[in-house]
Coordinates of C-alpha atoms in Angstrom, one line a residue:
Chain E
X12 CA -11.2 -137.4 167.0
X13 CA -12.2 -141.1 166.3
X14 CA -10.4 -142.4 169.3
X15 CA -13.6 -143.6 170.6
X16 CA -13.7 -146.4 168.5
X17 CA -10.4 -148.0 170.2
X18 CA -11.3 -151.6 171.5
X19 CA -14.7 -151.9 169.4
X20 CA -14.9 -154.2 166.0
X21 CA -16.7 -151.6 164.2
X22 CA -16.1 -153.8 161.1
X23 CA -16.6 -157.1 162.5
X24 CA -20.7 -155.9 163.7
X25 CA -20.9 -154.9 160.2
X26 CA -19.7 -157.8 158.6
X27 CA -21.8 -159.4 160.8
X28 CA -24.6 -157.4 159.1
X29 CA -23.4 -158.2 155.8
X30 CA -23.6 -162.1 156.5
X31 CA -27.1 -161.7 158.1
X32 CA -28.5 -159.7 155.1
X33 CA -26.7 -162.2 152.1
X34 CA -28.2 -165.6 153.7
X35 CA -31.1 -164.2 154.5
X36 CA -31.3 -162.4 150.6
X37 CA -30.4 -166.2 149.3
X38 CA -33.1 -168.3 151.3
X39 CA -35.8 -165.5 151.3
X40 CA -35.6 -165.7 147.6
X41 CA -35.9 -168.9 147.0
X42 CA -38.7 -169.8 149.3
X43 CA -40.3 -166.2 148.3
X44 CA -40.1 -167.9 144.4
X45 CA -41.5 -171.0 146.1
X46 CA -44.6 -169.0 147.0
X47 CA -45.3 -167.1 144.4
X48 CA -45.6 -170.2 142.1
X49 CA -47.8 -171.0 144.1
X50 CA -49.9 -168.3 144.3
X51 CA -49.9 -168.6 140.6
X52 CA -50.6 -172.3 140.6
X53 CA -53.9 -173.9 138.8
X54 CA -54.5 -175.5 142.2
X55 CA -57.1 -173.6 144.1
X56 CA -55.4 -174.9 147.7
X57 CA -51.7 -174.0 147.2
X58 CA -53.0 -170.6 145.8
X59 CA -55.0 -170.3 149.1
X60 CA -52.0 -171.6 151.4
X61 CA -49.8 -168.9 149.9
X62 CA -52.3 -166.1 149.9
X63 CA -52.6 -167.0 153.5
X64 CA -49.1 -167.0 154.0
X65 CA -47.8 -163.8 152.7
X66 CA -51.2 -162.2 154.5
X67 CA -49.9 -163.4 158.0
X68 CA -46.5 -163.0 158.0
X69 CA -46.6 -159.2 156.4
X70 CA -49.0 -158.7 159.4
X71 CA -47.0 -159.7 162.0
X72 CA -44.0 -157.6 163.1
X73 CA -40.7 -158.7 162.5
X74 CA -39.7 -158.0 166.0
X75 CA -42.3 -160.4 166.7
X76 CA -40.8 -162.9 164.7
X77 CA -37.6 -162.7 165.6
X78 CA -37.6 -162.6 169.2
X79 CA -40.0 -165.6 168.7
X80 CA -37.1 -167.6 167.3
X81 CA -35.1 -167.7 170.2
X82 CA -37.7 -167.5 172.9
X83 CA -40.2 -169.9 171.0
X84 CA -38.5 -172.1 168.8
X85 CA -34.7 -172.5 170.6
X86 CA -36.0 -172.1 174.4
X87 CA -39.4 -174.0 174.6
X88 CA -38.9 -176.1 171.7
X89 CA -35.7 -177.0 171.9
X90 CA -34.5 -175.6 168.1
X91 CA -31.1 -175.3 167.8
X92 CA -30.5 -174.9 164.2
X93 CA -27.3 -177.8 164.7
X94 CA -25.6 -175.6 167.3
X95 CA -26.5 -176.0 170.7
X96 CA -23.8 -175.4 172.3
X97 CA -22.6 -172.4 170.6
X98 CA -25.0 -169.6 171.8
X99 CA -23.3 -167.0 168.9
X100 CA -23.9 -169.4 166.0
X101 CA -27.6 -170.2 167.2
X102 CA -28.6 -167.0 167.1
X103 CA -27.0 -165.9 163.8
X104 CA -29.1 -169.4 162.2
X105 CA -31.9 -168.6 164.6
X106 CA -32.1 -164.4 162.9
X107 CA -31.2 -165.8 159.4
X108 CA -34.4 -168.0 159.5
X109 CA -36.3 -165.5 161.1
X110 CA -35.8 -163.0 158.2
X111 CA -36.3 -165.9 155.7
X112 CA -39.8 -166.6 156.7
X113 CA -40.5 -162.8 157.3
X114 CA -38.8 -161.6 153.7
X115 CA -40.2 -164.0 151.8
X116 CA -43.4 -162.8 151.8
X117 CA -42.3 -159.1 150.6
X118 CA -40.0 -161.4 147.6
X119 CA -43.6 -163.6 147.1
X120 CA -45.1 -160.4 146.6
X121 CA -43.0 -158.8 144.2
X122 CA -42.6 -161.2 142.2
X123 CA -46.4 -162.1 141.8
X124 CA -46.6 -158.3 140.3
X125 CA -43.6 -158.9 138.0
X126 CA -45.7 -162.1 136.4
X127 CA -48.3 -159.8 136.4
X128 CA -46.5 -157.5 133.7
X129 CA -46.1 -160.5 131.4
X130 CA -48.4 -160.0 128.8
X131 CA -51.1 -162.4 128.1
X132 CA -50.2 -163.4 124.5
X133 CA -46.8 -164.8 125.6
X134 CA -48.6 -167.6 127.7
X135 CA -50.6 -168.3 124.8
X136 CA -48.3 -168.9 122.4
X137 CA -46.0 -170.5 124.7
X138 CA -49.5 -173.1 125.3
X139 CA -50.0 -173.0 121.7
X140 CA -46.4 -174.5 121.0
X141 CA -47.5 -177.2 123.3
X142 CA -45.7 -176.2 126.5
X143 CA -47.6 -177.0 130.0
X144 CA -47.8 -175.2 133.1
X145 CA -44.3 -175.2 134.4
X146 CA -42.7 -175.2 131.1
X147 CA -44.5 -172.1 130.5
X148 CA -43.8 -170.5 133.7
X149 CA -39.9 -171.7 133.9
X150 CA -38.5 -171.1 130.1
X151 CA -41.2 -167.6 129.4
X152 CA -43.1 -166.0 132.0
X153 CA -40.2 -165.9 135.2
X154 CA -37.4 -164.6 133.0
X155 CA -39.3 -162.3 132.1
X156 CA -41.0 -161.7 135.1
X157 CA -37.2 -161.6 137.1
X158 CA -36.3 -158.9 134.9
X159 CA -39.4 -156.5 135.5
X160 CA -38.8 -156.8 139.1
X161 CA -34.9 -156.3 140.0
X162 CA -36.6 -152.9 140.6
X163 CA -39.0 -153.9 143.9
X164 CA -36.6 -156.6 145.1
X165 CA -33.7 -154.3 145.2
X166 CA -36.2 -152.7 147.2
X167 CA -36.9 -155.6 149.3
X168 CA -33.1 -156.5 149.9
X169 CA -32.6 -152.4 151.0
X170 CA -35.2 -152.6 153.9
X171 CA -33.7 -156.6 154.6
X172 CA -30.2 -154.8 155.4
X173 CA -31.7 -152.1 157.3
X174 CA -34.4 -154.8 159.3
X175 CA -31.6 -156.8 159.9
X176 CA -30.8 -154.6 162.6
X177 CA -33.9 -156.5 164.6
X178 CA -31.5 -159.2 165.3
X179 CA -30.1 -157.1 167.9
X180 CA -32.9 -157.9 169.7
X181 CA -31.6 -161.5 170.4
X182 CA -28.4 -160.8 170.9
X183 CA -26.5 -161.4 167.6
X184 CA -23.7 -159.3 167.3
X185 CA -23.9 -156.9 164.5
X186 CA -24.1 -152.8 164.0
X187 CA -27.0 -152.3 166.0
X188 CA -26.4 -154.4 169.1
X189 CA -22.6 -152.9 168.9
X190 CA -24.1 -149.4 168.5
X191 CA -26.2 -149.8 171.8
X192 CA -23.2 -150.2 173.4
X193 CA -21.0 -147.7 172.4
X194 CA -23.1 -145.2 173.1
X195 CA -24.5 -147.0 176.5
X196 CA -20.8 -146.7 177.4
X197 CA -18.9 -144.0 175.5
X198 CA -19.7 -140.0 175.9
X199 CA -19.6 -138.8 171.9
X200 CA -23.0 -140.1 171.5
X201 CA -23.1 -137.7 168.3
X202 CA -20.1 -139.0 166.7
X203 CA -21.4 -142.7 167.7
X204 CA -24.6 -142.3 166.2
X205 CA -22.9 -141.0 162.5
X206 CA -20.2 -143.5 162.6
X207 CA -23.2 -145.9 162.4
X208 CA -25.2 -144.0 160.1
X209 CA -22.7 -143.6 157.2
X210 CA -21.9 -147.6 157.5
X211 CA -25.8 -148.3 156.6
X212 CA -25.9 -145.7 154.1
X213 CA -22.5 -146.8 152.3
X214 CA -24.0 -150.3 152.6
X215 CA -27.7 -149.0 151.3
X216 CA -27.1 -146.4 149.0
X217 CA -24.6 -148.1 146.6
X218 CA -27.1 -151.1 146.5
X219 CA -29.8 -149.2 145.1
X220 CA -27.9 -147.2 142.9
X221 CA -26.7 -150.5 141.0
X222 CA -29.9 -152.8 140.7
X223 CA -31.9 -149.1 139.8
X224 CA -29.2 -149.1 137.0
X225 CA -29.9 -152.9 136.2
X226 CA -33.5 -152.8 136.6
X227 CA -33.2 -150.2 133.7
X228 CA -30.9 -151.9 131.3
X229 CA -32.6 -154.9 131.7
X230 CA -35.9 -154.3 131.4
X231 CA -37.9 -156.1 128.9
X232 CA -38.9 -153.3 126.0
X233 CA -42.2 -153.3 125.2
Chain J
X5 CA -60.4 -168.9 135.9
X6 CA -58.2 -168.8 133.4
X7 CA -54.3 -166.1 133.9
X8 CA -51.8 -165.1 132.1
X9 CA -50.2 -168.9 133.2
X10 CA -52.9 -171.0 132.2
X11 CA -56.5 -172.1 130.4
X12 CA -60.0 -172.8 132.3
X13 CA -58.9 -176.6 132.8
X14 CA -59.7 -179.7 130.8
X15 CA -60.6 -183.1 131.9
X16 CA -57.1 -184.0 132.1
X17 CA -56.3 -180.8 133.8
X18 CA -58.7 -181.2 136.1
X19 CA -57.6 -185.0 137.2
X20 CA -54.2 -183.5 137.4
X21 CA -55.4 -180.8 139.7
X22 CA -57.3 -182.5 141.8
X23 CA -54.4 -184.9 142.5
X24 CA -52.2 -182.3 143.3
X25 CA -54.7 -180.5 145.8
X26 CA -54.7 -183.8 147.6
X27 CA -51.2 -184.3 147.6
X28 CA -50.6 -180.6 149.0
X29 CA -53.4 -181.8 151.5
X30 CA -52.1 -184.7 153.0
X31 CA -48.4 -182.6 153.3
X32 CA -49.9 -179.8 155.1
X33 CA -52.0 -181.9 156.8
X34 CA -48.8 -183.8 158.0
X35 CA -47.2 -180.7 158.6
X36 CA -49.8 -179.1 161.1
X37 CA -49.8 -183.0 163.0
X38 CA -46.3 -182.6 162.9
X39 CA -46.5 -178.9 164.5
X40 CA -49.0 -180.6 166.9
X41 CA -47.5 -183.5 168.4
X42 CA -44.1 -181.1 169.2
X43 CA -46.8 -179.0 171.0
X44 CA -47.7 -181.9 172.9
X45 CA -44.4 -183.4 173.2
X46 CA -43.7 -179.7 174.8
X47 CA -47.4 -179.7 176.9
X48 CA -48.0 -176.4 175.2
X49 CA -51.4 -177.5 174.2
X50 CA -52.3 -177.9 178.5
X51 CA -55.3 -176.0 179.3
X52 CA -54.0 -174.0 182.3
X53 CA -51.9 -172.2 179.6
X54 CA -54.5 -171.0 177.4
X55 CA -56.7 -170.3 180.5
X56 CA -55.6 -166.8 181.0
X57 CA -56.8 -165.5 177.8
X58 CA -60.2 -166.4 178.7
X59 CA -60.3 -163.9 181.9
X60 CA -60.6 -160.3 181.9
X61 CA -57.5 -159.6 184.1
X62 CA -54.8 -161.0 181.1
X63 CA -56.8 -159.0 178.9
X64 CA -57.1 -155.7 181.3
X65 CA -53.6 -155.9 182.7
X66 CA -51.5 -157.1 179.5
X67 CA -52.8 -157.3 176.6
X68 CA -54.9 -154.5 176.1
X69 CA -52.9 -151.5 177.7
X70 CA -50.1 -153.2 175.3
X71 CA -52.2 -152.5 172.5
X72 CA -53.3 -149.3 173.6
X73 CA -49.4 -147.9 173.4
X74 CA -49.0 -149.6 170.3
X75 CA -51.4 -147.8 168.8
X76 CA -50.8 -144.5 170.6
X77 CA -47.4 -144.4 169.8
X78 CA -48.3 -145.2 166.0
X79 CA -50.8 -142.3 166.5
X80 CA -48.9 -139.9 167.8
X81 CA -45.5 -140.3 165.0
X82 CA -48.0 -140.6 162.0
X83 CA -49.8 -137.2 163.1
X84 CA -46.0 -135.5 163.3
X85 CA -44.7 -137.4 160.5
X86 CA -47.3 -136.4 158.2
X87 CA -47.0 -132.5 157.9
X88 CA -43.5 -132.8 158.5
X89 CA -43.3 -135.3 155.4
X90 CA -45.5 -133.2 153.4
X91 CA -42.8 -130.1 154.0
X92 CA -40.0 -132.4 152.8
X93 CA -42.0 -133.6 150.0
X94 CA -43.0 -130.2 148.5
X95 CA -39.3 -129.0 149.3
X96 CA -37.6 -131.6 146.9
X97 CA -39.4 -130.1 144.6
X98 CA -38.8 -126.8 145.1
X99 CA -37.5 -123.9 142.4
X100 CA -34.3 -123.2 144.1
X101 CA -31.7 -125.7 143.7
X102 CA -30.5 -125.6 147.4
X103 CA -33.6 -125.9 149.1
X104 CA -34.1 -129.4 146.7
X105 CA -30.1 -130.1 147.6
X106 CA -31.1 -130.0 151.3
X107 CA -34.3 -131.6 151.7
X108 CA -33.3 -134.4 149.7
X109 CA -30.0 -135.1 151.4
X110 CA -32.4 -134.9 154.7
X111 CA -35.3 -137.3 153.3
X112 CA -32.5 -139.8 151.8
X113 CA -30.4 -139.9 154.9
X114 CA -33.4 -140.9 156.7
X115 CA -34.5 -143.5 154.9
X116 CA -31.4 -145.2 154.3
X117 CA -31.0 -146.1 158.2
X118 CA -32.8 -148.3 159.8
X119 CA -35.3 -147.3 162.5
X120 CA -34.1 -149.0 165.2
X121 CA -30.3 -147.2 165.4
X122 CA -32.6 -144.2 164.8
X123 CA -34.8 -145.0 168.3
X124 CA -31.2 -146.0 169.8
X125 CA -29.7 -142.9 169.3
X126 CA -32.8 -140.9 170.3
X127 CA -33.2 -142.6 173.7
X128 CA -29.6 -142.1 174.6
X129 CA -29.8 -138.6 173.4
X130 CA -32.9 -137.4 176.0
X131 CA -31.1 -139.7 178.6
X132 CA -28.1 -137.3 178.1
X133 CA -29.3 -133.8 177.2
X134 CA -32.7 -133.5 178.4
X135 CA -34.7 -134.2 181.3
X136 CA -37.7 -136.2 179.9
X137 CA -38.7 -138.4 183.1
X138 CA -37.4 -142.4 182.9
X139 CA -41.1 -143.8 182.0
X140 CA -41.5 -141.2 179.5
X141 CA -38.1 -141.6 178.0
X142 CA -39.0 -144.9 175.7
X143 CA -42.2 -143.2 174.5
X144 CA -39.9 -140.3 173.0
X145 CA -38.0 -142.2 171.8
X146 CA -40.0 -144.6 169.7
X147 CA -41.8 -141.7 168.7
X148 CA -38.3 -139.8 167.7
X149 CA -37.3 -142.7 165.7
X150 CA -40.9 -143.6 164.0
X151 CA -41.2 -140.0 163.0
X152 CA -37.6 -139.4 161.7
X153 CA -38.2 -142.4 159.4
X154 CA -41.5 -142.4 158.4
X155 CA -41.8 -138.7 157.5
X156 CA -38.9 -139.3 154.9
X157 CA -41.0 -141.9 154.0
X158 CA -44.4 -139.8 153.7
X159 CA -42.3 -137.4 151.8
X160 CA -41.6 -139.8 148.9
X161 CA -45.0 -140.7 148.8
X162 CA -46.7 -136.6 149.2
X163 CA -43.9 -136.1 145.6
X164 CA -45.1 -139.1 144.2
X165 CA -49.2 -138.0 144.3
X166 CA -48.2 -134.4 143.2
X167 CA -46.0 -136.2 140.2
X168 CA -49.1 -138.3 139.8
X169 CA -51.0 -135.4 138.8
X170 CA -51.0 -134.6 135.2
X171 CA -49.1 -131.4 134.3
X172 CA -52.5 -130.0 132.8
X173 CA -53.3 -128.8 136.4
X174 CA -50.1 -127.0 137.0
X175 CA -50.5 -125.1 133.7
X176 CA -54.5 -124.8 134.5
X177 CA -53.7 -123.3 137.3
X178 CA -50.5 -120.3 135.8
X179 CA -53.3 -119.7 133.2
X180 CA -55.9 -118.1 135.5
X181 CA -53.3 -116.3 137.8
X182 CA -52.4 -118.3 140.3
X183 CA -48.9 -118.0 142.0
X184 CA -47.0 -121.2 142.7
X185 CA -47.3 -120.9 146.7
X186 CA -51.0 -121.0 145.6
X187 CA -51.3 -123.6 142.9
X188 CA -49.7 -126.3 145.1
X189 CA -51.9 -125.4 148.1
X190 CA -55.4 -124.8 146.5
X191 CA -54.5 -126.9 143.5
X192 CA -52.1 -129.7 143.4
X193 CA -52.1 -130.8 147.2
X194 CA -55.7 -131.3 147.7
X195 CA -55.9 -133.2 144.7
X196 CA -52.8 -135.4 146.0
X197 CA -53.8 -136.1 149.0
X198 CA -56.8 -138.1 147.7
X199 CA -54.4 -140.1 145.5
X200 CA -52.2 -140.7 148.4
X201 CA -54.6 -141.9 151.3
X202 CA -54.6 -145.6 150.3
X203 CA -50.2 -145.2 150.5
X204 CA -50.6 -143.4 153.9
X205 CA -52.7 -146.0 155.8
X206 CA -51.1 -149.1 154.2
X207 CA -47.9 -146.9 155.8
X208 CA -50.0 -146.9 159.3
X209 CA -49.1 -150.8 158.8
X210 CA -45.5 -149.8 159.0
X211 CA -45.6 -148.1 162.0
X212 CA -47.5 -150.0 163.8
X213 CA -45.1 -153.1 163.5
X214 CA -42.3 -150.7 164.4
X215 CA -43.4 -150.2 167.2
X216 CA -42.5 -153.8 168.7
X217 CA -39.0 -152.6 168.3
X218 CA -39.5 -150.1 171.1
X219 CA -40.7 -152.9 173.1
X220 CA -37.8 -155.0 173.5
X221 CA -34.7 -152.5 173.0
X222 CA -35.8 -150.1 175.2
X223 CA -38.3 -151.2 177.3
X224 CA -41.5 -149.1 175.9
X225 CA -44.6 -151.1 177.4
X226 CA -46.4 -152.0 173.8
X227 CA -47.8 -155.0 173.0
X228 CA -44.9 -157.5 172.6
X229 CA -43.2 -156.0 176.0
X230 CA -46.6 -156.3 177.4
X231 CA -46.6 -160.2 176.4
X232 CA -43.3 -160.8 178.1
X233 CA -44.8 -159.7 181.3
X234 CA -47.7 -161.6 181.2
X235 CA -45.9 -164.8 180.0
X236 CA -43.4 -164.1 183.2
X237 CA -47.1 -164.2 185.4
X238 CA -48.7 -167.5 183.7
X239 CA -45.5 -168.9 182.5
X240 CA -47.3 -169.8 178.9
X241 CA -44.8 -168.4 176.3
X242 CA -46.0 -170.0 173.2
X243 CA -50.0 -169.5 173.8
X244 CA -48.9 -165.3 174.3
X245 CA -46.8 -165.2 171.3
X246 CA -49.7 -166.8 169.3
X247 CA -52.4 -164.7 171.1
X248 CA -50.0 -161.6 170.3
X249 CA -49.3 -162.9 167.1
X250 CA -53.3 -162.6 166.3
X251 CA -53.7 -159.2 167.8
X252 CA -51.0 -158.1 165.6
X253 CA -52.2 -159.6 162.9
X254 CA -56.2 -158.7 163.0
X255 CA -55.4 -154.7 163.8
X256 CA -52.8 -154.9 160.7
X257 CA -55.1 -156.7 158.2
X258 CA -58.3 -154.4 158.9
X259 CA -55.9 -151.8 158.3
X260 CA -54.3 -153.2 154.5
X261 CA -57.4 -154.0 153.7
X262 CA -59.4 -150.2 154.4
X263 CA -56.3 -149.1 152.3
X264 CA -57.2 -151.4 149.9
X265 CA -60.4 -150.5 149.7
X266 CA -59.8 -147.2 150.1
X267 CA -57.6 -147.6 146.9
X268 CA -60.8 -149.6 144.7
X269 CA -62.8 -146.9 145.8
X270 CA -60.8 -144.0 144.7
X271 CA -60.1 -145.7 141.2
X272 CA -63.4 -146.1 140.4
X273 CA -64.6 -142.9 142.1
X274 CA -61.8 -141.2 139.9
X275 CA -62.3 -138.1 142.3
X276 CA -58.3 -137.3 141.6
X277 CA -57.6 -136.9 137.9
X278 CA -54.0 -138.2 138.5
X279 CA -53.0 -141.9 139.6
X280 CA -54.2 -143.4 142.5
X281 CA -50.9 -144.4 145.1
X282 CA -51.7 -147.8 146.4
X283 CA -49.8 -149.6 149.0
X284 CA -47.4 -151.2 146.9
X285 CA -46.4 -147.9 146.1
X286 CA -44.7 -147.6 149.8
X287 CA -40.7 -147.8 150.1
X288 CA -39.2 -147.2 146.8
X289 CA -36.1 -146.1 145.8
X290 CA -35.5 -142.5 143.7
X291 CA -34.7 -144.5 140.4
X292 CA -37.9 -146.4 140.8
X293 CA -39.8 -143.4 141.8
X294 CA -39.0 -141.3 138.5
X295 CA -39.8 -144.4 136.4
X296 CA -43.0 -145.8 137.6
X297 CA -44.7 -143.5 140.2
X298 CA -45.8 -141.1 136.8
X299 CA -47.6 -143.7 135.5
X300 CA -49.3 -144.9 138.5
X301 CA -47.8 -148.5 138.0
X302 CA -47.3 -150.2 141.1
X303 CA -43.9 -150.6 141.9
X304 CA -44.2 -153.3 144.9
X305 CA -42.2 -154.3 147.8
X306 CA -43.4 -152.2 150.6
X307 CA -42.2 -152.9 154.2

């Protein structure tokens, strides 16, 4: 019944999926943390520059981004993320960056409403045991912040596995780009089209099952 | 201008600040010469390349019927997804356990795949089994796909403004008579919808960025297709992704920010006597939904 899937790597576009969505988790979450320290900052200008930023990017489309990598960045300027000659790589570092600068925002934005949930009093006693800004914000208010919002960045990592799909769109190899093809080429578009289906949902489902769970247990009681 | 993070500044704060906003200065400022000079070094920043966008034909040819299918595609799936959501929405909440079962497998399923296999898999399926004409095909099926998605989406957000509402209404509402087909419609889903316009448009923002995807995996002539034309005519790639870039940007942010003010509006207002969905409140996943969407906290994390 399944002997369509003779001579395709299923697996390997999925992996490839897999890889996409972990780098790009990693670096969108720390530059996303980046951000939203600095949307918190005393400094009137870096809260400005990252008001600004998470207001573009979220208003541009993805798409746009991405296809802007390779046709912008790799074509006219010349880009090449440290593989030029290896067109597969290039695009892989071209999509991760893409979904990096794209992501971040949505991580910058969650995690500006987790600080949000830290109540007022535990700034001020941290500040009346003498700690300054960054003290307060690295040892009291981002723990707890972090734990409030495993919730909306599970969220945020869900909708990064499923947009890393866009990357088809440049020609990196992974379930959607494979998908085309098979059912391009193949007659069982039906059968194509679930095989596909169930790999995103046994790749999307399980991951909001567990950080719900976590965002639960860990909560901070109050 | 004093936050949870810190006090109304001292004199010492204030030194300190003031450095730092000149130190973030001069590095942005090096950044954006930085940006420039590779713009130079590229001759991207030649005046024949901008050019275009100051004539009426770049504008009449490209850019504008672009936009125009952007927004007629977004258009058309929001005004299908919409009643279509609300159905699944009310379903999942139905009495009977099998009418929840399937309308919640159906909404879940959707949501859990992304939009683009869900466009693939249309367009291949009216190239094989119907005969929508070729330069109709891509419009079908970025509509197909939008709509699939986005009413599973809708449908999370029509149960969330009906849980918003508190359960006085529902009781209310058995007290004087009413049956349930007629407490939801006269009573619970008027009063939801208010609470779920500013979620709805901020989901308009969804679609409409979407939409690109159409454009460049299966040929639908929106707006970034639209650009790859005209940048094949004036051979200025970087000046139409920026100008695109804008377009994108302006239509999107008067959009987020009627939501938004859609959202201050109803809050004060307090027309709804439940919570008012804003358009954080967008994309979240069933745990998050029966914790936080009661309550009316936002949960964050849209896409």
């Amino acid at each position: 019944m399944f002997d369509f899937l003779e001579g395709y790597d299923v697996l390997g576009a999925f992996w490839m999926t897999v890889k996409l969505t972990a780098l790009s988790a990693v670096g969108s979450l720390i530059w996303g943390t980046l951000l939203a320290a600095m949307r918190v900052s005393p400094v009137p200008l870096m809260r400005g520059f990252g008001t600004a930023y998470v207001n573009i990017v979220r208003n541009i489309p993805l798409t746009v981004i991405i296809v802007f990598t390779s046709l912008g960045l790799a074509d006219i300027f010349g880009v090449t993320m440290g593989a030029a000659d290896n067109f597969d790589v290039q695009g892989f570092r071209l999509a991760v960056l893409g979904f990096i600068v794209y992501t971040a925002s949505f991580v910058c934005e969650a995690i500006r409403s987790g600080i949000n949930t830290v109540p007022l009093g535990q700034a001020e006693a941290a500040r009346a045991i003498g700690l300054n800004f960054s003290q307060t914000l690295r040892l009291i208010v981002l723990p707890q912040a972090f734990r409030s919002v495993i919730g909306p960045l599970a969220n945020v990592l869900i909708a990064l596995t499923k947009n890393t799909t866009v990357a088809a769109a440049i020609g990196v190899a992974e379930a959607a780009a494979l998908m085309k093809t098979m059912i391009e080429n193949e007659a069982q578009t039906l059968a194509i089209g679930a095989v596909f289906a169930f790999g995103f949902v046994v790749l999307t489902l399980p991951t909001g099952l567990l950080l719900g769970w976590l965002a639960k247990r860990l909560a901070v009681k109050r | 201008m004093s936050s949870v993070l810190y006090d109304t500044p001292g004199p010492r704060a204030k030194r300190r600040n003031i450095l730092l906003s000149i130190v973030f200065t001069v590095l942005l400022a090096l950044l954006l010469w930085w940006v420039w000079q590779k713009m130079d070094d590229k001759n991207q920043l030649e005046w024949n390349l901008w050019e275009p966008f100051t004539t009426s034909e770049a504008w009449t040819t490209y850019l504008l019927p672009g936009l125009g299918d952007t927004l007629k595609a977004a258009a058309i799936s929001m005004l299908i997804a919409l009643p279509l959501g609300a159905v699944f929405g009310i379903a999942r909440m139905s009495d009977h356990a099998w009418v929840r079962g399937v309308a919640g497998t159906v909404v879940e399923f959707f949501r859990s795949i992304p939009v683009l296999l869900l466009m693939l898999f249309a367009n291949e399926f009216y190239v094989r089994s119907t005969d929508i004409s070729s330069e109709q095909r891509p419009l079908y099926a970025v509509v197909t796909g939008l709509v699939l998605y986005n009413a599973s989406v809708l449908a999370e957000i029509v149960r969330a403004g009906i849980l918003s509402l508190p359960k006085g209404q529902t009781e209310a509402a058995y007290a004087v008579g009413l049956r349930k087909g007629q407490t939801m419609s006269s009573i619970l889903l008027p009063q939801a919808v208010t609470a779920m316009l500013p979620a709805i448009v901020s989901q308009l923002v969804v679609i409409v960025k979407d939409t690109a995807l159409g454009g460049v995996m299966l040929g639908f002539t929106e707006l970034l297709n639209s650009r790859s034309t005209l940048a094949a005519n004036y051979a200025n790639v970087i000046p139409s992704f920026i100008v695109v870039g804008i377009i994108y940007i302006i239509v999107n942010f008067l959009l987020t920010s009627f939501a938004s003010w859609l959202e201050k509006r109803l809050r004060r207002s307090k027309k709804s006597t439940g919570a008012v969905l804003g358009e954080d409140t967008v994309e979240v996943n069933p745990a998050a939904v029966r914790g936080t969407y009661g309550t009316g906290e936002n949960t964050g994390g849209g896409f």
